[in-house]
mmCIF file of C-alpha atoms and ligand atoms in Angstrom:
data_model
loop_
_atom_site.group_PDB
_atom_site.id
_atom_site.type_symbol
_atom_site.label_atom_id
_atom_site.label_comp_id
_atom_site.label_asym_id
_atom_site.label_seq_id
_atom_site.Cartn_x
_atom_site.Cartn_y
_atom_site.Cartn_z
ATOM 1 C CA MET K 1186 -37.372 1.528 10.976
ATOM 2 C CA GLU K 1187 -35.517 4.388 12.620
ATOM 3 C CA PRO K 1188 -36.350 7.815 11.156
ATOM 4 C CA THR K 1189 -33.517 9.685 9.443
ATOM 5 C CA THR K 1190 -32.776 13.301 8.616
ATOM 6 C CA ASP K 1191 -31.003 14.435 5.461
ATOM 7 C CA ILE K 1192 -27.956 16.540 6.140
ATOM 8 C CA GLU K 1193 -25.322 18.127 3.924
ATOM 9 C CA PHE K 1194 -21.950 19.341 5.067
ATOM 10 C CA GLU K 1195 -18.397 19.760 3.887
ATOM 11 C CA VAL K 1196 -15.772 17.338 5.123
ATOM 12 C CA ASN K 1197 -12.151 18.177 4.352
ATOM 13 C CA GLY K 1198 -13.299 20.330 1.463
ATOM 14 C CA LYS K 1199 -15.634 17.711 -0.014
ATOM 15 C CA ARG K 1200 -19.407 18.110 0.083
ATOM 16 C CA VAL K 1201 -21.203 15.158 1.652
ATOM 17 C CA ARG K 1202 -24.929 14.361 1.723
ATOM 18 C CA LEU K 1203 -26.186 11.752 4.134
ATOM 19 C CA ALA K 1204 -29.356 10.501 5.764
ATOM 20 C CA VAL K 1205 -28.504 10.193 9.459
ATOM 21 C CA SER K 1206 -30.320 9.131 12.546
ATOM 22 C CA PRO K 1207 -31.040 12.093 14.858
ATOM 23 C CA ARG K 1208 -29.150 10.276 17.621
ATOM 24 C CA GLU K 1209 -25.904 9.624 15.711
ATOM 25 C CA HIS K 1210 -22.988 11.712 16.846
ATOM 26 C CA LEU K 1211 -20.668 13.325 14.356
ATOM 27 C CA ALA K 1212 -17.618 11.206 15.212
ATOM 28 C CA ASP K 1213 -19.503 7.977 14.413
ATOM 29 C CA VAL K 1214 -20.765 9.398 11.135
ATOM 30 C CA LEU K 1215 -17.275 10.519 10.138
ATOM 31 C CA ARG K 1216 -15.791 7.135 10.982
ATOM 32 C CA GLN K 1217 -18.507 4.797 9.797
ATOM 33 C CA ARG K 1218 -20.164 6.669 6.956
ATOM 34 C CA CYS K 1219 -17.304 8.801 5.625
ATOM 35 C CA GLY K 1220 -14.463 6.311 6.246
ATOM 36 C CA LEU K 1221 -12.463 8.935 8.180
ATOM 37 C CA THR K 1222 -11.122 6.706 10.926
ATOM 38 C CA GLY K 1223 -8.433 9.169 12.033
ATOM 39 C CA THR K 1224 -11.092 10.559 14.354
ATOM 40 C CA HIS K 1225 -10.752 8.232 17.332
ATOM 41 C CA LEU K 1226 -13.311 7.385 19.959
ATOM 42 C CA GLY K 1227 -12.230 6.839 23.535
ATOM 43 C CA CYS K 1228 -14.681 7.758 26.255
ATOM 44 C CA GLU K 1229 -17.610 8.952 24.089
ATOM 45 C CA HIS K 1230 -18.468 11.241 26.994
ATOM 46 C CA GLY K 1231 -16.508 14.371 26.160
ATOM 47 C CA VAL K 1232 -13.661 13.587 28.550
ATOM 48 C CA CYS K 1233 -10.674 12.309 26.531
ATOM 49 C CA GLY K 1234 -10.523 14.515 23.417
ATOM 50 C CA ALA K 1235 -9.585 11.618 21.096
ATOM 51 C CA CYS K 1236 -12.560 12.495 18.875
ATOM 52 C CA THR K 1237 -11.543 16.143 18.350
ATOM 53 C CA VAL K 1238 -12.442 17.562 14.936
ATOM 54 C CA ARG K 1239 -12.781 21.112 13.703
ATOM 55 C CA VAL K 1240 -16.248 22.405 12.903
ATOM 56 C CA ASP K 1241 -16.334 25.821 11.243
ATOM 57 C CA GLY K 1242 -12.761 26.272 12.441
ATOM 58 C CA ALA K 1243 -13.329 25.451 16.122
ATOM 59 C CA ALA K 1244 -11.847 22.324 17.690
ATOM 60 C CA ILE K 1245 -14.755 20.439 19.233
ATOM 61 C CA ARG K 1246 -15.475 16.942 20.499
ATOM 62 C CA GLY K 1247 -17.001 14.833 17.759
ATOM 63 C CA CYS K 1248 -18.722 12.645 20.342
ATOM 64 C CA LEU K 1249 -20.611 15.583 21.846
ATOM 65 C CA ILE K 1250 -22.097 16.998 18.664
ATOM 66 C CA LEU K 1251 -24.891 15.279 16.809
ATOM 67 C CA ALA K 1252 -24.377 14.822 13.112
ATOM 68 C CA VAL K 1253 -27.583 16.776 12.453
ATOM 69 C CA GLN K 1254 -25.987 19.763 14.197
ATOM 70 C CA ALA K 1255 -23.232 19.728 11.581
ATOM 71 C CA ASP K 1256 -25.739 20.317 8.792
ATOM 72 C CA GLY K 1257 -24.301 23.133 6.634
ATOM 73 C CA ALA K 1258 -20.996 23.196 8.534
ATOM 74 C CA GLN K 1259 -17.407 22.883 7.374
ATOM 75 C CA VAL K 1260 -15.802 19.940 9.120
ATOM 76 C CA ARG K 1261 -12.107 19.128 9.116
ATOM 77 C CA THR K 1262 -10.643 15.898 10.392
ATOM 78 C CA ILE K 1263 -7.010 14.928 10.759
ATOM 79 C CA GLU K 1264 -7.143 13.456 7.230
ATOM 80 C CA GLY K 1265 -7.856 16.924 5.800
ATOM 81 C CA GLU K 1266 -4.919 18.676 7.433
ATOM 82 C CA GLY K 1267 -2.073 17.159 5.399
ATOM 83 C CA ASP K 1268 -1.082 20.332 3.528
ATOM 84 C CA ASP K 1269 -1.558 22.730 6.412
ATOM 85 C CA PRO K 1270 1.813 24.256 7.445
ATOM 86 C CA VAL K 1271 0.863 24.429 11.142
ATOM 87 C CA MET K 1272 -0.178 20.788 11.121
ATOM 88 C CA GLN K 1273 2.954 19.756 9.232
ATOM 89 C CA ALA K 1274 5.159 21.541 11.768
ATOM 90 C CA LEU K 1275 3.277 19.862 14.619
ATOM 91 C CA GLN K 1276 3.465 16.408 13.052
ATOM 92 C CA HIS K 1277 7.218 16.675 12.487
ATOM 93 C CA ALA K 1278 7.770 17.959 16.017
ATOM 94 C CA PHE K 1279 5.627 15.175 17.527
ATOM 95 C CA ILE K 1280 7.776 12.596 15.759
ATOM 96 C CA GLU K 1281 11.074 14.264 16.661
ATOM 97 C CA ARG K 1282 10.192 14.727 20.314
ATOM 98 C CA ASN K 1283 8.627 11.279 20.773
ATOM 99 C CA ALA K 1284 5.301 12.868 21.614
ATOM 100 C CA LEU K 1285 3.350 9.799 20.623
ATOM 101 C CA GLN K 1286 3.545 6.145 21.465
ATOM 102 C CA CYS K 1287 0.390 4.215 20.629
ATOM 103 C CA GLY K 1288 -0.880 7.275 18.755
ATOM 104 C CA TYR K 1289 -4.495 6.843 19.800
ATOM 105 C CA CYS K 1290 -4.735 10.310 21.294
ATOM 106 C CA THR K 1291 -2.527 11.954 18.660
ATOM 107 C CA PRO K 1292 -5.087 13.217 16.117
ATOM 108 C CA GLY K 1293 -6.988 14.955 18.903
ATOM 109 C CA PHE K 1294 -3.827 16.507 20.323
ATOM 110 C CA LEU K 1295 -2.703 17.677 16.886
ATOM 111 C CA LEU K 1296 -6.016 19.329 16.038
ATOM 112 C CA THR K 1297 -6.232 21.016 19.448
ATOM 113 C CA ALA K 1298 -2.603 22.173 19.276
ATOM 114 C CA ALA K 1299 -3.148 23.515 15.738
ATOM 115 C CA GLU K 1300 -6.026 25.632 17.005
ATOM 116 C CA LEU K 1301 -3.841 26.934 19.840
ATOM 117 C CA LEU K 1302 -0.990 27.919 17.507
ATOM 118 C CA GLU K 1303 -3.390 29.704 15.177
ATOM 119 C CA LEU K 1304 -4.792 31.706 18.105
ATOM 120 C CA ASP K 1305 -1.473 32.217 19.859
ATOM 121 C CA PRO K 1306 1.711 31.664 17.825
ATOM 122 C CA ASP K 1307 3.909 32.186 20.901
ATOM 123 C CA PRO K 1308 2.310 30.262 23.757
ATOM 124 C CA SER K 1309 4.084 29.696 27.070
ATOM 125 C CA ARG K 1310 4.538 26.108 28.248
ATOM 126 C CA GLU K 1311 1.853 26.844 30.811
ATOM 127 C CA SER K 1312 -0.610 27.951 28.127
ATOM 128 C CA ILE K 1313 0.207 24.868 26.049
ATOM 129 C CA ARG K 1314 -0.523 22.646 29.038
ATOM 130 C CA GLU K 1315 -3.724 24.470 29.799
ATOM 131 C CA TYR K 1316 -4.954 24.395 26.197
ATOM 132 C CA LEU K 1317 -4.242 20.680 25.882
ATOM 133 C CA SER K 1318 -5.650 19.834 29.300
ATOM 134 C CA GLY K 1319 -8.884 18.516 27.795
ATOM 135 C CA ASN K 1320 -6.995 15.858 25.821
ATOM 136 C CA LEU K 1321 -5.920 12.710 27.612
ATOM 137 C CA CYS K 1322 -2.904 10.562 26.763
ATOM 138 C CA ARG K 1323 -2.255 7.266 28.493
ATOM 139 C CA CYS K 1324 1.274 6.813 27.143
ATOM 140 C CA THR K 1325 3.499 9.845 27.055
ATOM 141 C CA GLY K 1326 3.398 11.676 30.394
ATOM 142 C CA TYR K 1327 2.627 14.880 28.425
ATOM 143 C CA GLN K 1328 6.105 16.435 28.748
ATOM 144 C CA ALA K 1329 7.055 15.355 25.232
ATOM 145 C CA ILE K 1330 3.772 16.646 23.833
ATOM 146 C CA VAL K 1331 4.355 20.080 25.369
ATOM 147 C CA ASP K 1332 7.948 19.988 24.041
ATOM 148 C CA ALA K 1333 6.664 19.169 20.560
ATOM 149 C CA VAL K 1334 4.086 21.956 20.488
ATOM 150 C CA GLU K 1335 6.697 24.400 21.743
ATOM 151 C CA LEU K 1336 9.153 23.263 19.075
ATOM 152 C CA ALA K 1337 6.540 23.603 16.325
ATOM 153 C CA ALA K 1338 5.698 27.109 17.559
ATOM 154 C CA HIS K 1339 9.397 28.112 17.432
ATOM 155 C CA ARG K 1340 9.735 26.827 13.891
ATOM 156 C CA LEU K 1341 6.522 28.450 12.683
ATOM 157 C CA ARG K 1342 7.822 31.765 14.013
ATOM 158 C CA GLY K 1343 10.951 31.212 11.929
ATOM 159 C CA GLU K 1344 13.234 30.846 14.927
ATOM 160 C CA ALA K 1345 16.271 28.635 14.632
ATOM 161 C CA VAL K 1346 16.243 25.632 16.915
ATOM 162 C CA THR K 1347 19.840 24.742 17.599
ATOM 163 C CA ASP K 1348 19.561 22.176 20.360
ATOM 164 C CA ALA K 1349 18.192 18.676 19.768
ATOM 165 C CA GLY K 1350 16.760 18.799 23.302
ATOM 166 C CA ALA K 1351 14.412 21.450 24.594
ATOM 167 C CA PRO K 1352 13.692 24.261 22.117
HETATM 168 S S1 FES F 2752 -14.428 10.137 22.631
HETATM 169 FE FE1 FES F 2752 -15.077 12.170 22.591
HETATM 170 S S2 FES F 2752 -14.103 13.104 24.271
HETATM 171 FE FE2 FES F 2752 -13.593 11.003 24.451
HETATM 172 S S1 FES F 2753 0.186 8.124 22.662
HETATM 173 FE FE1 FES F 2753 -0.995 6.506 23.479
HETATM 174 S S2 FES F 2753 -2.703 7.489 24.346
HETATM 175 FE FE2 FES F 2753 -1.402 9.092 23.794
#
């Protein structure tokens, strides 16, 4: 039988205790053991960003961190962001600007974009592109995603957005 290690961490504000295999990555544990399937797995090699979660506030790839490394950490997944004003602004803007199609990449984009807007409330389109460059989308062509993040940033700064097109 495979050896396990006991870990304890907080997920979306709830304390969780689990016995995990030392080789299990965090994204698998969140999906399979915690039922948090909003964390998606694409490449499982750190390339696509679909598995992005926040660990102690930093957006990281859930497929590149072992669950044992999250022992004692505060983890937030897309399911835990519902009441966050930055996330709400991003979600509305993604819908309005058609920044998602199949939605597979969307949780990762939202969590990465939320981190960006917390660090820089007034990012240029270039900075948005650069910050999101580690997240891959196979559907949208990215323009709409950049538009959506820009729109959310405008709204969070309290600026009126008069045009239904570009902010
Ligand atoms: S599944 Fe983790 S980066 Fe692709
Ligand atoms: S919306 Fe389909 S992969 Fe991005």
